[in-house]
Amino acid sequence: MAPSLAPALQRRDLGRVDYAATYAAMQRFTAEREAHTPDELWLCEHPPVFTQGLAGKPEHLLAPGDIPVVSTNRGGQVTYHGPGQVVAYPLIDLQRAGYYVKAYVYRLEEAVIRTLTHFGVTGHRVAGAPGIYVRLSDPFDHAALTGPRPGGDPFAGLGKISALGIKVHRHCTYHGLALNVAMDLEPYSRINPCGHPGLRTVDLSTIGVTTDTATVAEVLSQELARRLTP
């Protein structure tokens, strides 16, 4: 196990691990943890897999082909995990940390935004659509998104670079977020990402940032630690 990021958050670097086995391990950790169990942050990559959230509708899974589909108990619709993506699973006791689910989601998104800032990219929130988005025309434009989007489409001119889906059981979180670094993005064409037909998905590589998953994971883990620990 890597050194602690903070007294209450232990970091585990899992490498490339099977999704279903990791999901089962998160459930087991959460079910077995006690009042004084330290919070953990698991960082990993997964082999190609589509995952369906509790609200997942089959019509959003267009043509999975040879990529397996795993049903989960996280929130949200279908998304894709694969090599070249940093996946972060914070296992946090929210009651002990002293904030509620809405604040937790905000902190996750803020950690992604700050991580993107480290690479010169501006991340944006879209109301009602958890995750982080970038301007396709200029991902390095620091101006805020203002006013109605063209044609009333909240995703007009945007690409999704980070997906978020969580589960809270007895005040304790699992599942988490994914940040796209340098992926094969073709599998996203086989789904309606997060249930939004036509939503474009991007990674740091396609918007002009040259880096690797280890570097991004290091920055993201530090940003998460700053925001998730009491």
GROMACS .gro file of C-alpha atoms in nm:
model
  230
    1MET     CA    1   0.000   0.000   0.000
    2ALA     CA    2   0.127   0.348  -0.086
    3PRO     CA    3   0.183   0.606   0.189
    4SER     CA    4  -0.122   0.785   0.323
    5LEU     CA    5  -0.239   1.091   0.132
    6ALA     CA    6  -0.371   1.225   0.461
    7PRO     CA    7  -0.425   1.075   0.809
    8ALA     CA    8  -0.780   0.966   0.722
    9LEU     CA    9  -0.731   0.861   0.358
   10GLN     CA   10  -0.523   0.562   0.257
   11ARG     CA   11  -0.427   0.537  -0.109
   12ARG     CA   12  -0.420   0.204  -0.292
   13ASP     CA   13  -0.277   0.180  -0.644
   14LEU     CA   14  -0.439  -0.129  -0.792
   15GLY     CA   15  -0.302  -0.114  -1.146
   16ARG     CA   16  -0.515  -0.265  -1.424
   17VAL     CA   17  -0.779  -0.479  -1.258
   18ASP     CA   18  -1.098  -0.659  -1.356
   19TYR     CA   19  -1.404  -0.438  -1.308
   20ALA     CA   20  -1.639  -0.698  -1.159
   21ALA     CA   21  -1.381  -0.815  -0.906
   22THR     CA   22  -1.308  -0.455  -0.803
   23TYR     CA   23  -1.679  -0.380  -0.770
   24ALA     CA   24  -1.719  -0.684  -0.543
   25ALA     CA   25  -1.418  -0.575  -0.337
   26MET     CA   26  -1.566  -0.226  -0.287
   27GLN     CA   27  -1.894  -0.376  -0.172
   28ARG     CA   28  -1.711  -0.607   0.068
   29PHE     CA   29  -1.497  -0.326   0.209
   30THR     CA   30  -1.804  -0.108   0.264
   31ALA     CA   31  -2.007  -0.388   0.425
   32GLU     CA   32  -1.726  -0.484   0.661
   33ARG     CA   33  -1.594  -0.142   0.758
   34GLU     CA   34  -1.643  -0.018   1.114
   35ALA     CA   35  -1.664   0.324   1.276
   36HIS     CA   36  -1.286   0.362   1.294
   37THR     CA   37  -1.196   0.202   0.960
   38PRO     CA   38  -0.971   0.447   0.771
   39ASP     CA   39  -1.112   0.588   0.449
   40GLU     CA   40  -0.940   0.472   0.133
   41LEU     CA   41  -0.885   0.593  -0.223
   42TRP     CA   42  -0.846   0.321  -0.484
   43LEU     CA   43  -0.683   0.417  -0.814
   44CYS     CA   44  -0.690   0.185  -1.113
   45GLU     CA   45  -0.755   0.115  -1.479
   46HIS     CA   46  -0.995  -0.147  -1.612
   47PRO     CA   47  -0.989  -0.367  -1.922
   48PRO     CA   48  -1.266  -0.267  -2.166
   49VAL     CA   49  -1.610  -0.287  -2.000
   50PHE     CA   50  -1.947  -0.114  -2.017
   51THR     CA   51  -2.116  -0.055  -1.682
   52GLN     CA   52  -2.484   0.014  -1.628
   53GLY     CA   53  -2.611   0.220  -1.336
   54LEU     CA   54  -2.932   0.154  -1.146
   55ALA     CA   55  -3.124   0.385  -1.379
   56GLY     CA   56  -2.964   0.233  -1.687
   57LYS     CA   57  -3.196   0.189  -1.983
   58PRO     CA   58  -3.117  -0.085  -2.234
   59GLU     CA   59  -3.183   0.146  -2.528
   60HIS     CA   60  -2.872   0.346  -2.435
   61LEU     CA   61  -2.656   0.039  -2.494
   62LEU     CA   62  -2.646   0.049  -2.874
   63ALA     CA   63  -2.398  -0.217  -2.989
   64PRO     CA   64  -2.170  -0.352  -2.716
   65GLY     CA   65  -2.023  -0.619  -2.943
   66ASP     CA   66  -1.738  -0.806  -2.775
   67ILE     CA   67  -1.713  -0.570  -2.475
   68PRO     CA   68  -1.879  -0.711  -2.161
   69VAL     CA   69  -2.163  -0.526  -1.986
   70VAL     CA   70  -2.180  -0.526  -1.606
   71SER     CA   71  -2.490  -0.412  -1.417
   72THR     CA   72  -2.408  -0.216  -1.101
   73ASN     CA   73  -2.579  -0.039  -0.813
   74ARG     CA   74  -2.423   0.302  -0.875
   75GLY     CA   75  -2.626   0.598  -0.991
   76GLY     CA   76  -2.651   0.700  -1.354
   77GLN     CA   77  -2.672   0.531  -1.691
   78VAL     CA   78  -2.424   0.343  -1.905
   79THR     CA   79  -2.057   0.438  -1.934
   80TYR     CA   80  -1.734   0.283  -2.058
   81HIS     CA   81  -1.410   0.200  -1.881
   82GLY     CA   82  -1.092   0.103  -2.059
   83PRO     CA   83  -0.713   0.135  -2.072
   84GLY     CA   84  -0.585   0.492  -2.078
   85GLN     CA   85  -0.842   0.610  -1.825
   86VAL     CA   86  -0.780   0.689  -1.457
   87VAL     CA   87  -1.054   0.549  -1.233
   88ALA     CA   88  -1.078   0.673  -0.874
   89TYR     CA   89  -1.289   0.502  -0.610
   90PRO     CA   90  -1.308   0.702  -0.285
   91LEU     CA   91  -1.435   0.491   0.004
   92ILE     CA   92  -1.544   0.763   0.244
   93ASP     CA   93  -1.746   0.766   0.567
   94LEU     CA   94  -1.949   1.081   0.498
   95GLN     CA   95  -2.092   1.095   0.849
   96ARG     CA   96  -1.743   1.104   0.994
   97ALA     CA   97  -1.621   1.345   0.727
   98GLY     CA   98  -1.904   1.584   0.811
   99TYR     CA   99  -2.063   1.657   0.475
  100TYR     CA  100  -2.360   1.530   0.275
  101VAL     CA  101  -2.391   1.356  -0.060
  102LYS     CA  102  -2.448   1.676  -0.260
  103ALA     CA  103  -2.131   1.828  -0.117
  104TYR     CA  104  -1.944   1.502  -0.181
  105VAL     CA  105  -2.038   1.507  -0.551
  106TYR     CA  106  -1.935   1.873  -0.573
  107ARG     CA  107  -1.597   1.790  -0.418
  108LEU     CA  108  -1.539   1.505  -0.661
  109GLU     CA  109  -1.615   1.730  -0.955
  110GLU     CA  110  -1.399   2.009  -0.813
  111ALA     CA  111  -1.105   1.769  -0.781
  112VAL     CA  112  -1.140   1.682  -1.150
  113ILE     CA  113  -1.165   2.050  -1.247
  114ARG     CA  114  -0.849   2.129  -1.049
  115THR     CA  115  -0.671   1.832  -1.204
  116LEU     CA  116  -0.757   1.955  -1.552
  117THR     CA  117  -0.637   2.304  -1.457
  118HIS     CA  118  -0.298   2.151  -1.377
  119PHE     CA  119  -0.276   2.057  -1.747
  120GLY     CA  120  -0.406   2.395  -1.867
  121VAL     CA  121  -0.756   2.266  -1.948
  122THR     CA  122  -1.077   2.427  -1.823
  123GLY     CA  123  -1.340   2.185  -1.700
  124HIS     CA  124  -1.708   2.276  -1.673
  125ARG     CA  125  -2.013   2.144  -1.492
  126VAL     CA  126  -2.347   2.104  -1.671
  127ALA     CA  127  -2.656   2.136  -1.452
  128GLY     CA  128  -2.833   1.804  -1.405
  129ALA     CA  129  -2.557   1.604  -1.578
  130PRO     CA  130  -2.290   1.490  -1.328
  131GLY     CA  131  -1.937   1.476  -1.460
  132ILE     CA  132  -1.702   1.728  -1.616
  133TYR     CA  133  -1.705   1.869  -1.969
  134VAL     CA  134  -1.468   2.072  -2.188
  135ARG     CA  135  -1.517   2.315  -2.474
  136LEU     CA  136  -1.445   2.134  -2.798
  137SER     CA  137  -1.352   2.454  -2.983
  138ASP     CA  138  -1.095   2.561  -2.723
  139PRO     CA  139  -1.048   2.340  -2.415
  140PHE     CA  140  -0.794   2.593  -2.285
  141ASP     CA  141  -1.040   2.885  -2.282
  142HIS     CA  142  -1.084   2.982  -1.917
  143ALA     CA  143  -1.410   3.172  -1.969
  144ALA     CA  144  -1.712   3.034  -1.784
  145LEU     CA  145  -2.008   2.885  -1.970
  146THR     CA  146  -2.277   3.151  -1.967
  147GLY     CA  147  -2.626   3.190  -2.105
  148PRO     CA  148  -2.839   2.930  -2.285
  149ARG     CA  149  -2.661   2.677  -2.502
  150PRO     CA  150  -2.713   2.690  -2.881
  151GLY     CA  151  -3.037   2.523  -2.985
  152GLY     CA  152  -3.125   2.459  -2.623
  153ASP     CA  153  -2.882   2.165  -2.616
  154PRO     CA  154  -2.696   2.174  -2.281
  155PHE     CA  155  -2.406   1.981  -2.439
  156ALA     CA  156  -2.369   2.194  -2.754
  157GLY     CA  157  -2.000   2.251  -2.822
  158LEU     CA  158  -1.897   2.035  -2.526
  159GLY     CA  159  -1.725   1.701  -2.483
  160LYS     CA  160  -1.738   1.486  -2.171
  161ILE     CA  161  -1.397   1.408  -2.025
  162SER     CA  162  -1.493   1.272  -1.683
  163ALA     CA  163  -1.786   1.053  -1.575
  164LEU     CA  164  -1.915   1.021  -1.220
  165GLY     CA  165  -2.134   0.761  -1.055
  166ILE     CA  166  -2.156   0.682  -0.684
  167LYS     CA  167  -2.327   0.462  -0.429
  168VAL     CA  168  -2.380   0.549  -0.062
  169HIS     CA  169  -2.450   0.269   0.186
  170ARG     CA  170  -2.489   0.348   0.556
  171HIS     CA  171  -2.330   0.691   0.498
  172CYS     CA  172  -2.030   0.531   0.324
  173THR     CA  173  -1.940   0.584  -0.042
  174TYR     CA  174  -1.811   0.358  -0.313
  175HIS     CA  175  -1.787   0.364  -0.693
  176GLY     CA  176  -1.652   0.705  -0.798
  177LEU     CA  177  -1.522   0.878  -1.110
  178ALA     CA  178  -1.327   0.822  -1.430
  179LEU     CA  179  -1.102   1.072  -1.606
  180ASN     CA  180  -1.010   1.005  -1.968
  181VAL     CA  181  -0.640   1.045  -2.046
  182ALA     CA  182  -0.535   0.864  -2.367
  183MET     CA  183  -0.793   0.604  -2.468
  184ASP     CA  184  -0.937   0.424  -2.763
  185LEU     CA  185  -1.261   0.627  -2.770
  186GLU     CA  186  -1.437   0.407  -3.029
  187PRO     CA  187  -1.638   0.212  -2.766
  188TYR     CA  188  -1.821   0.530  -2.670
  189SER     CA  189  -1.984   0.521  -3.014
  190ARG     CA  190  -2.151   0.195  -2.909
  191ILE     CA  191  -2.350   0.365  -2.629
  192ASN     CA  192  -2.534   0.684  -2.549
  193PRO     CA  193  -2.278   0.803  -2.293
  194CYS     CA  194  -2.444   0.849  -1.955
  195GLY     CA  195  -2.779   0.827  -2.132
  196HIS     CA  196  -2.727   1.128  -2.363
  197PRO     CA  197  -2.762   1.047  -2.734
  198GLY     CA  198  -2.500   1.223  -2.943
  199LEU     CA  199  -2.289   1.335  -2.649
  200ARG     CA  200  -1.927   1.340  -2.758
  201THR     CA  201  -1.668   1.189  -2.524
  202VAL     CA  202  -1.307   1.310  -2.531
  203ASP     CA  203  -0.981   1.250  -2.349
  204LEU     CA  204  -0.679   1.466  -2.272
  205SER     CA  205  -0.495   1.328  -2.574
  206THR     CA  206  -0.761   1.428  -2.828
  207ILE     CA  207  -0.777   1.785  -2.694
  208GLY     CA  208  -0.401   1.831  -2.723
  209VAL     CA  209  -0.256   1.732  -2.384
  210THR     CA  210   0.030   1.483  -2.390
  211THR     CA  211   0.061   1.301  -2.058
  212ASP     CA  212   0.012   0.954  -1.909
  213THR     CA  213  -0.222   0.789  -1.664
  214ALA     CA  214   0.038   0.770  -1.385
  215THR     CA  215   0.093   1.146  -1.395
  216VAL     CA  216  -0.280   1.221  -1.403
  217ALA     CA  217  -0.349   0.973  -1.123
  218GLU     CA  218  -0.092   1.143  -0.902
  219VAL     CA  219  -0.242   1.489  -0.954
  220LEU     CA  220  -0.600   1.363  -0.917
  221SER     CA  221  -0.523   1.172  -0.597
  222GLN     CA  222  -0.376   1.482  -0.436
  223GLU     CA  223  -0.673   1.696  -0.541
  224LEU     CA  224  -0.917   1.438  -0.405
  225ALA     CA  225  -0.726   1.413  -0.077
  226ARG     CA  226  -0.744   1.789  -0.028
  227ARG     CA  227  -1.119   1.793  -0.071
  228LEU     CA  228  -1.238   1.469   0.084
  229THR     CA  229  -1.053   1.463   0.413
  230PRO     CA  230  -1.187   1.656   0.716
   0.00000   0.00000   0.00000
